[in-house]
Coordinates of C-alpha atoms in Angstrom, one line a residue:
M1 CA 0.0 0.0 0.0
Q2 CA 1.8 3.1 -1.2
L3 CA 0.8 6.1 0.9
G4 CA 4.1 8.0 0.8
F5 CA 7.8 7.9 0.5
G6 CA 10.8 8.8 2.5
H7 CA 14.5 8.4 3.2
W8 CA 14.7 5.5 5.6
T9 CA 17.4 3.6 7.3
L10 CA 16.6 -0.1 6.9
V11 CA 17.8 -3.0 8.9
R12 CA 18.0 -6.1 6.9
E13 CA 19.9 -9.1 8.3
S14 CA 21.9 -6.7 10.5
V15 CA 23.0 -4.6 7.5
M16 CA 22.1 -0.8 7.5
E17 CA 21.0 0.5 4.2
I18 CA 19.4 3.8 2.9
K19 CA 16.5 3.3 0.6
T20 CA 13.6 5.4 -0.8
V21 CA 10.5 3.3 -0.3
G22 CA 6.7 3.5 -0.4
F23 CA 5.3 2.8 3.0
E24 CA 2.0 2.0 4.8
E25 CA 1.5 3.4 8.3
T26 CA 0.1 0.7 10.6
G27 CA 0.2 2.3 14.0
V28 CA 3.5 1.9 15.8
A29 CA 4.9 -0.6 13.3
N30 CA 5.6 0.4 9.7
Q31 CA 6.2 -1.8 6.7
C32 CA 7.7 -1.2 3.3
C33 CA 5.9 -2.3 0.2
D34 CA 8.4 -5.3 -0.1
G35 CA 7.7 -6.4 3.5
V36 CA 10.8 -5.0 5.2
Q37 CA 10.4 -3.7 8.7
F38 CA 12.1 -0.3 9.3
C39 CA 12.4 2.6 11.7
L40 CA 11.1 6.0 10.8
E41 CA 13.3 9.0 10.1
P42 CA 11.8 12.3 8.8
S43 CA 8.9 11.5 6.5
F44 CA 8.6 13.4 3.4
A45 CA 5.0 12.2 2.9
S46 CA 4.1 14.1 6.1
G47 CA 5.4 17.3 4.9
A48 CA 9.0 17.5 6.0
M49 CA 10.1 18.6 2.5
W50 CA 7.0 20.8 1.7
S51 CA 4.6 22.9 3.6
A52 CA 0.9 23.6 3.3
D53 CA 1.7 27.3 2.2
E54 CA 4.0 26.0 -0.4
I55 CA 1.3 23.7 -1.9
A56 CA -1.3 26.5 -1.8
E57 CA 1.0 29.0 -3.4
L58 CA 1.8 26.5 -6.2
C59 CA -1.9 25.9 -6.8
Y60 CA -2.7 29.6 -6.9
L61 CA 0.1 30.4 -9.2
H62 CA -1.1 27.6 -11.5
Y63 CA -4.7 29.1 -11.4
R64 CA -3.4 32.5 -12.4
T65 CA -1.0 31.5 -15.1
R66 CA -2.3 28.3 -16.7
L67 CA -6.1 28.7 -16.6
P68 CA -7.8 31.1 -19.1
K69 CA -10.0 34.1 -18.2
Q70 CA -13.0 32.1 -19.6
G71 CA -14.7 30.4 -16.8
K72 CA -13.2 32.4 -14.0
P73 CA -15.5 34.7 -11.9
N74 CA -16.1 38.3 -12.5
P75 CA -14.3 39.7 -9.4
N76 CA -16.8 42.6 -9.1
R77 CA -19.7 40.3 -8.3
E78 CA -18.8 36.6 -8.4
W79 CA -16.7 34.0 -6.4
T80 CA -15.6 30.4 -6.9
S81 CA -13.8 27.5 -5.2
L82 CA -10.6 26.0 -6.3
A83 CA -9.2 22.5 -5.8
A84 CA -6.1 20.7 -7.2
V85 CA -3.9 17.6 -7.0
V86 CA -0.2 18.1 -6.7
K87 CA 2.3 15.4 -7.4
V88 CA 5.3 15.3 -5.0
E89 CA 8.2 13.4 -6.3
S90 CA 11.5 12.6 -4.4
A91 CA 14.9 11.8 -5.9
F92 CA 15.4 8.2 -6.9
Q93 CA 17.4 5.8 -4.8
R94 CA 20.7 6.5 -6.6
A95 CA 20.4 10.2 -5.8
V96 CA 19.6 9.4 -2.2
L97 CA 22.6 7.3 -1.7
A98 CA 24.9 10.0 -3.2
S99 CA 23.4 12.7 -0.9
P100 CA 21.4 11.1 1.8
G101 CA 21.1 14.2 3.9
N102 CA 20.0 16.6 1.1
L103 CA 17.1 14.8 -0.5
Q104 CA 15.0 17.1 -2.7
V105 CA 11.5 16.9 -3.9
T106 CA 9.7 18.3 -6.9
K107 CA 6.1 19.5 -6.8
E108 CA 3.8 19.7 -9.9
V109 CA 0.1 20.5 -10.2
V110 CA -1.3 17.6 -12.3
A111 CA -5.0 18.3 -12.0
M112 CA -7.1 21.4 -11.1
G113 CA -10.8 22.2 -10.9
T114 CA -13.0 25.2 -10.1
G115 CA -16.7 25.4 -9.5
T116 CA -19.6 25.6 -7.0
K117 CA -22.6 24.2 -8.8
C118 CA -24.5 21.0 -9.0
I119 CA -27.3 19.9 -11.2
G120 CA -30.7 18.8 -9.9
Q121 CA -32.0 15.3 -10.1
N122 CA -34.4 16.1 -13.0
K123 CA -31.5 17.2 -15.2
M124 CA -29.5 13.9 -14.7
R125 CA -29.0 11.7 -17.8
K126 CA -28.5 8.0 -18.0
T127 CA -26.2 8.5 -21.0
G128 CA -23.4 9.7 -18.8
D129 CA -22.8 12.8 -21.1
I130 CA -23.4 15.4 -18.4
L131 CA -21.4 16.4 -15.3
N132 CA -23.7 16.1 -12.3
D133 CA -21.4 17.6 -9.8
S134 CA -19.3 20.6 -10.6
H135 CA -18.0 21.5 -7.1
A136 CA -14.2 22.2 -7.4
E137 CA -13.2 19.1 -5.3
V138 CA -15.1 16.8 -7.7
V139 CA -13.9 18.5 -10.9
A140 CA -10.3 18.3 -9.6
K141 CA -10.6 14.5 -8.8
R142 CA -12.0 13.8 -12.2
S143 CA -9.3 15.7 -13.9
F144 CA -6.9 13.7 -11.7
Q145 CA -8.5 10.5 -13.1
R146 CA -7.8 11.7 -16.6
Y147 CA -4.2 12.3 -15.7
L148 CA -3.9 8.7 -14.2
L149 CA -5.5 7.2 -17.3
H150 CA -2.9 9.0 -19.4
Q151 CA -0.1 7.8 -17.2
M152 CA -1.3 4.2 -17.5
G153 CA -1.2 4.5 -21.2
L154 CA 2.4 5.6 -21.0
A155 CA 3.1 2.6 -18.8
L156 CA 1.5 0.2 -21.2
S157 CA 3.7 1.8 -24.0
H158 CA 6.7 0.9 -21.8
Q159 CA 7.7 4.6 -21.3
Q160 CA 9.8 5.2 -18.3
C161 CA 8.3 8.6 -17.8
S162 CA 5.1 7.1 -16.4
I163 CA 4.3 7.3 -12.7
F164 CA 3.5 3.5 -12.8
I165 CA 5.8 0.6 -12.8
P166 CA 5.0 -3.2 -13.0
G167 CA 3.6 -4.7 -9.9
T168 CA 4.2 -8.1 -8.4
E169 CA 1.0 -9.5 -9.9
T170 CA 1.0 -10.3 -13.6
G171 CA -0.6 -7.6 -15.7
K172 CA -0.9 -5.2 -12.7
W173 CA 0.8 -1.9 -12.1
K174 CA 1.6 0.2 -9.1
L175 CA 2.6 3.8 -8.3
K176 CA 6.4 4.5 -8.1
P177 CA 7.5 4.4 -4.4
N178 CA 9.0 7.9 -4.6
I179 CA 5.7 9.6 -5.7
I180 CA 2.8 10.8 -3.5
F181 CA -0.2 13.0 -4.3
V182 CA -1.5 15.9 -2.2
F183 CA -5.0 17.2 -2.5
F184 CA -5.6 21.0 -2.1
S185 CA -8.9 22.8 -1.7
S186 CA -9.3 26.6 -1.3
H187 CA -12.2 26.0 1.1
T188 CA -13.4 23.5 3.7
P189 CA -15.3 20.8 1.9
C190 CA -19.2 21.1 2.1
G191 CA -21.0 18.8 4.3
D192 CA -19.8 17.4 7.7
A193 CA -16.4 19.0 7.6
S194 CA -18.0 22.5 7.4
I195 CA -20.0 22.1 10.6
I196 CA -17.4 24.1 12.6
P197 CA -17.9 25.5 16.2
I198 CA -18.0 29.3 16.4
S199 CA -16.8 31.0 19.6
E200 CA -18.5 34.0 21.2
S201 CA -15.8 36.5 19.9
E202 CA -16.0 35.0 16.4
N203 CA -19.8 35.2 16.4
R204 CA -19.7 38.9 17.4
L205 CA -17.3 39.6 14.5
S206 CA -19.3 37.7 12.0
K207 CA -22.5 39.5 12.8
L208 CA -20.9 42.8 12.1
V209 CA -19.2 41.7 8.9
T210 CA -21.5 39.0 7.3
E211 CA -25.0 39.4 8.8
D212 CA -26.6 39.3 5.3
D213 CA -24.6 36.1 4.3
A214 CA -25.5 34.4 7.5
A215 CA -29.2 35.0 6.9
G216 CA -28.8 33.6 3.3
Q217 CA -27.0 30.5 4.6
S218 CA -29.8 29.9 7.1
A219 CA -32.4 30.1 4.4
E220 CA -30.3 27.7 2.2
C221 CA -30.1 25.3 5.3
R222 CA -33.9 25.0 5.7
S223 CA -35.2 21.5 6.4
N224 CA -35.3 18.8 3.8
H225 CA -38.0 17.1 5.8
D226 CA -40.8 19.0 4.2
H227 CA -39.7 17.7 0.8
L228 CA -40.1 14.1 1.7
R229 CA -43.0 11.9 0.6
P230 CA -45.4 10.8 3.4
G231 CA -43.8 7.4 3.5
D232 CA -40.3 8.8 3.7
K233 CA -41.4 11.1 6.6
R234 CA -42.7 8.1 8.6
K235 CA -39.5 6.2 7.9
S236 CA -37.3 9.2 9.0
E237 CA -39.3 9.5 12.2
K238 CA -39.0 5.7 12.9
M239 CA -35.3 5.7 12.3
A240 CA -34.9 8.7 14.5
S241 CA -36.6 6.9 17.3
N242 CA -34.1 3.9 16.9
H243 CA -31.0 6.1 17.3
I244 CA -29.6 8.0 20.2
I245 CA -28.9 11.6 19.7
K246 CA -26.3 12.4 22.2
R247 CA -26.0 16.1 23.3
M248 CA -22.4 17.0 24.1
K249 CA -22.2 19.8 26.7
T250 CA -20.1 22.8 25.9
D251 CA -18.4 25.3 28.3
D252 CA -21.4 27.6 28.3
D253 CA -23.9 24.8 29.2
G254 CA -25.0 24.5 25.7
Y255 CA -25.2 21.4 23.7
F256 CA -23.8 20.0 20.4
S257 CA -25.8 17.1 18.9
V258 CA -24.0 13.9 17.9
I259 CA -25.3 10.6 16.5
T260 CA -23.9 7.8 18.7
E261 CA -25.4 4.7 17.2
D262 CA -24.8 3.1 13.7
L263 CA -22.2 5.8 12.9
A264 CA -18.4 5.8 13.1
V265 CA -18.3 9.1 15.0
Q266 CA -18.6 8.5 18.8
Q267 CA -17.4 11.6 20.3
V268 CA -17.3 15.2 19.2
S269 CA -15.7 18.0 21.2
V270 CA -16.4 21.7 20.3
K271 CA -13.0 22.9 21.5
Q272 CA -11.1 25.2 19.2
E273 CA -8.2 23.4 17.4
D274 CA -4.7 24.6 17.4
E275 CA -2.6 22.3 15.1
T276 CA 0.6 23.9 16.2
S277 CA 0.1 22.7 19.9
T278 CA 1.6 19.4 20.9
N279 CA 0.6 19.7 24.5
S280 CA -3.2 20.2 24.4
A281 CA -3.8 18.0 27.4
E282 CA -1.3 19.9 29.5
M283 CA -2.7 23.2 28.3
Q284 CA -6.2 22.2 29.3
T285 CA -4.9 21.1 32.8
A286 CA -3.1 24.5 33.1
N287 CA -6.3 26.3 32.1
K288 CA -8.2 24.6 34.8
E289 CA -5.7 25.4 37.4
T290 CA -5.5 29.0 36.4
G291 CA -9.3 29.4 35.7
L292 CA -8.9 29.9 32.0
G293 CA -11.5 28.0 30.1
R294 CA -11.8 27.2 26.5
P295 CA -13.5 29.8 24.1
K296 CA -17.1 29.9 24.7
V297 CA -18.8 28.2 21.8
V298 CA -22.1 29.7 21.0
D299 CA -23.0 28.5 17.4
V300 CA -21.7 26.4 14.5
Y301 CA -21.1 27.3 10.9
R302 CA -24.0 26.0 8.8
T303 CA -23.6 23.8 5.9
G304 CA -25.9 24.0 2.9
A305 CA -25.7 20.2 2.4
K306 CA -28.9 18.5 3.3
C307 CA -29.2 15.2 5.3
V308 CA -29.8 12.1 3.0
P309 CA -33.6 11.8 2.6
G310 CA -35.3 9.2 4.7
E311 CA -32.4 9.1 7.1
L312 CA -31.8 11.2 10.4
D313 CA -32.2 14.9 10.1
D314 CA -30.7 17.9 11.7
A315 CA -32.2 19.0 15.0
R316 CA -32.2 22.6 13.8
I317 CA -32.0 23.9 17.4
P318 CA -30.8 27.5 17.3
G319 CA -27.1 27.8 18.2
V320 CA -24.7 24.9 18.6
G321 CA -27.5 22.3 18.4
Y322 CA -28.5 23.3 14.8
H323 CA -26.8 20.5 13.0
C324 CA -26.1 16.7 13.9
V325 CA -22.6 15.8 12.9
G326 CA -21.4 12.6 11.3
L327 CA -24.3 12.3 8.9
L328 CA -24.3 11.6 5.2
R329 CA -25.5 14.7 3.3
V330 CA -26.4 15.6 -0.4
K331 CA -25.6 19.0 -2.0
P332 CA -28.2 21.6 -2.0
G333 CA -30.1 22.6 -5.1
R334 CA -32.1 25.6 -6.2
G335 CA -35.6 24.1 -6.0
D336 CA -34.7 20.7 -7.6
R337 CA -33.0 18.4 -5.1
T338 CA -29.7 17.0 -6.1
C339 CA -28.5 13.4 -5.8
S340 CA -24.8 14.3 -5.4
M341 CA -23.2 13.5 -2.0
S342 CA -21.4 16.3 -0.2
C343 CA -17.6 16.8 -0.8
S344 CA -17.0 15.7 2.8
D345 CA -18.6 12.3 2.1
K346 CA -16.7 12.0 -1.2
L347 CA -13.4 12.7 0.4
A348 CA -14.1 10.1 3.1
R349 CA -14.9 7.6 0.3
W350 CA -11.7 8.4 -1.6
N351 CA -9.8 8.0 1.6
V352 CA -10.9 4.3 1.7
L353 CA -11.3 3.4 -2.0
G354 CA -8.7 5.6 -3.6
C355 CA -9.0 8.2 -6.4
Q356 CA -8.4 5.9 -9.5
G357 CA -11.9 4.9 -10.1
A358 CA -13.3 1.4 -10.7
L359 CA -12.2 1.1 -14.3
L360 CA -8.6 2.0 -13.7
M361 CA -8.4 -0.3 -10.7
H362 CA -8.6 -3.4 -13.0
F363 CA -5.0 -2.5 -14.0
L364 CA -3.6 -1.5 -10.6
Q365 CA -2.3 -3.7 -7.8
Y366 CA -3.0 -1.0 -5.2
P367 CA -5.4 2.0 -5.1
V368 CA -4.0 5.5 -5.6
Y369 CA -4.5 7.3 -2.3
L370 CA -4.0 10.9 -1.3
S371 CA -1.2 11.4 1.3
A372 CA -2.5 14.8 2.5
V373 CA -5.5 17.1 2.3
I374 CA -4.7 20.8 2.6
V375 CA -7.3 23.5 3.0
G376 CA -6.8 27.2 2.1
K377 CA -7.4 30.2 4.5
C378 CA -11.1 29.9 5.6
P379 CA -13.3 28.9 8.5
Y380 CA -11.6 25.6 9.5
S381 CA -11.6 23.0 12.3
Q382 CA -9.0 20.2 12.4
E383 CA -11.4 18.2 14.6
A384 CA -14.3 18.5 12.1
M385 CA -12.0 17.7 9.2
R386 CA -10.7 14.6 10.9
R387 CA -14.2 13.5 11.9
A388 CA -15.6 13.9 8.4
I389 CA -12.8 12.4 6.4
I390 CA -11.1 9.9 8.6
E391 CA -13.1 8.9 11.7
R392 CA -16.4 8.2 10.0
C393 CA -14.8 5.3 8.0
Q394 CA -12.5 3.9 10.5
H395 CA -14.9 1.1 11.5
I396 CA -15.1 -0.2 7.9
S397 CA -13.7 -3.8 7.6
F398 CA -13.7 -6.7 5.1
L399 CA -12.4 -4.6 2.3
P400 CA -10.8 -6.2 -0.8
D401 CA -7.1 -6.8 -0.7
G402 CA -5.1 -3.6 -1.0
F403 CA -7.9 -1.3 0.3
L404 CA -7.5 0.3 3.6
A405 CA -9.1 3.3 5.5
Q406 CA -6.1 5.8 5.5
E407 CA -4.8 8.2 8.1
V408 CA -4.5 11.0 5.6
K409 CA -2.6 14.1 6.8
L410 CA -4.8 17.1 7.3
L411 CA -3.4 20.6 7.1
Q412 CA -4.4 24.3 6.6
S413 CA -2.7 27.0 4.7
D414 CA -2.6 30.7 5.8
L415 CA -2.9 31.8 2.2
Q416 CA -6.3 32.9 0.9
F417 CA -7.7 32.1 -2.6
E418 CA -8.0 35.4 -4.5
H419 CA -11.4 34.5 -5.9
S420 CA -12.9 32.9 -2.8
R421 CA -16.1 34.4 -1.4
Q422 CA -14.3 35.8 1.6
A423 CA -11.6 37.5 -0.5
I424 CA -14.2 39.0 -3.0
H425 CA -16.3 40.2 0.0
E426 CA -13.3 42.0 1.6
V427 CA -12.4 43.7 -1.7
Q428 CA -16.1 44.7 -2.4
T429 CA -17.0 45.9 1.0
N430 CA -18.5 49.1 -0.1
S431 CA -20.2 47.7 -3.2
K432 CA -23.9 47.3 -3.2
A433 CA -23.8 44.5 -5.8
K434 CA -24.8 41.0 -4.4
L435 CA -22.1 38.4 -4.6
V436 CA -23.1 35.3 -6.4
P437 CA -21.3 32.0 -7.2
C438 CA -19.7 31.7 -10.6
S439 CA -21.9 29.6 -12.9
A440 CA -18.9 28.1 -14.8
A441 CA -16.5 25.3 -13.8
I442 CA -13.0 24.8 -15.1
S443 CA -11.2 21.5 -15.4
W444 CA -7.5 21.1 -16.2
S445 CA -5.5 18.0 -16.4
A446 CA -1.8 17.4 -17.2
V447 CA -2.5 15.5 -20.4
P448 CA -1.3 16.3 -23.9
E449 CA -4.7 16.3 -25.6
Q450 CA -7.4 18.8 -24.7
P451 CA -6.2 19.5 -21.1
L452 CA -8.6 22.3 -20.5
D453 CA -12.4 22.4 -20.4
V454 CA -15.0 25.0 -19.3
T455 CA -18.6 23.9 -18.4
S456 CA -21.8 25.3 -17.3
D457 CA -24.8 23.4 -16.1
G458 CA -23.0 20.1 -16.7
F459 CA -22.2 20.7 -20.4
R460 CA -19.5 22.6 -22.2
Q461 CA -20.0 26.3 -21.9
G462 CA -21.9 27.7 -24.9
T463 CA -23.9 24.5 -25.4
T464 CA -27.4 25.3 -26.8
K465 CA -30.4 23.2 -26.0
A466 CA -30.4 21.8 -29.6
A467 CA -26.8 20.6 -29.1
I468 CA -27.3 18.8 -25.9
G469 CA -26.5 15.1 -26.5
S470 CA -24.0 15.7 -29.2
H471 CA -20.2 15.1 -29.0
Q472 CA -19.6 18.8 -28.9
S473 CA -21.7 19.2 -25.6
R474 CA -19.7 16.7 -23.6
C475 CA -16.9 17.9 -21.3
E476 CA -13.7 15.8 -21.1
C477 CA -14.4 14.6 -17.6
C478 CA -18.0 13.4 -17.9
D479 CA -18.6 9.7 -17.4
I480 CA -19.0 8.7 -21.1
W481 CA -15.6 10.3 -22.1
M482 CA -13.8 8.8 -19.1
H483 CA -15.0 5.4 -20.1
I484 CA -13.8 5.9 -23.8
Q485 CA -10.5 7.2 -22.6
D486 CA -10.0 4.1 -20.5
L487 CA -10.8 1.8 -23.4

């Protein structure tokens, strides 16, 4: 299972050797892909040779210089989200042996996507020629699949520049052990990861700055229970009675609702995260002794993603009890409900099944996993991210050989995306124009043929109603084109 790489000192039959290897973290013990036990030295997969800001800066530069103006938001009134996949490659074993203390890595954006939209269920097509979900994270992942398909083609043509090498199974391929992939998103993924505690001081500030936006979010987060058929409503009420909604107490005697049965998440704390601290337990003890408590939590950030119809629903209690965490959610639609799962749910899925897709997996010995997920400057909670992407799937067992729920590294950058909602709002503070999400989505992949695509409403931008269904209307990363490329 190749989750990363590093410069390791191996002990094999009492002989010390330096080797660049793919590795799988299995708690205290670690194991190379060839089965050799080793002791950890600085891990490059965990970011020793790159930082969250470096990855963010690289992605922002690629956005500014490699993507066209077409498809980007009008900064006077529009905003969008950005996501990308970055390949991080270390020097080969020969270079490591020559200079073991000076291992360098190269970083390259291999896939990128922008977008905030998602089509409703009534616009979905069985032909697979429409892009159902145009959120940046999904567009970037599909663009990444195009890159992987191209790289598999190079491998089958016996070209050494491919990222894949022959596996130990006949006819199977695996990722080179000196390559990892890092996922970047300019904003916290929609869904469970976006349910973030708000302290009292943050709440006062947000009311002064974004009172109108908060009202809009609340309207967008209205209950999906009213849209259910009578049978579904009864099913929802019955299921709710069979589950325990545990209310976690906060410092201000408020409560944070948590599902504690049939879900992976068992505990949720609303403490404010500080990823730079390594002594949180000691700090909490010191706070108790000095009378300094944690920041008073008075609310949570709302997510527009709706609970899956027929399942448990949000409590919608004003304040910290508005949302229940750990639930599967679908993306919101304007009137017409969508069938697309939230980006938090999809990232959790990729963290177990990989990013390669079912078709490419026929040629691979191991899935292609992400080694890290980095989020740009925005409202963020390390605890919410870990809960949404890692902890919800830790209970999954009986997976096929090679598949494993990963301990992906979660980081945040201090660099803000120039076309994010927050950045545009700061620039347009005195403008009376209402900010709206950009209707277009851009996909870019590091492939030689048609690397760029701009879509709107699931089809290539500019597609007329009469042209829907034609080859010209299909974007490069819709299902039907992805299948054709794989063949």
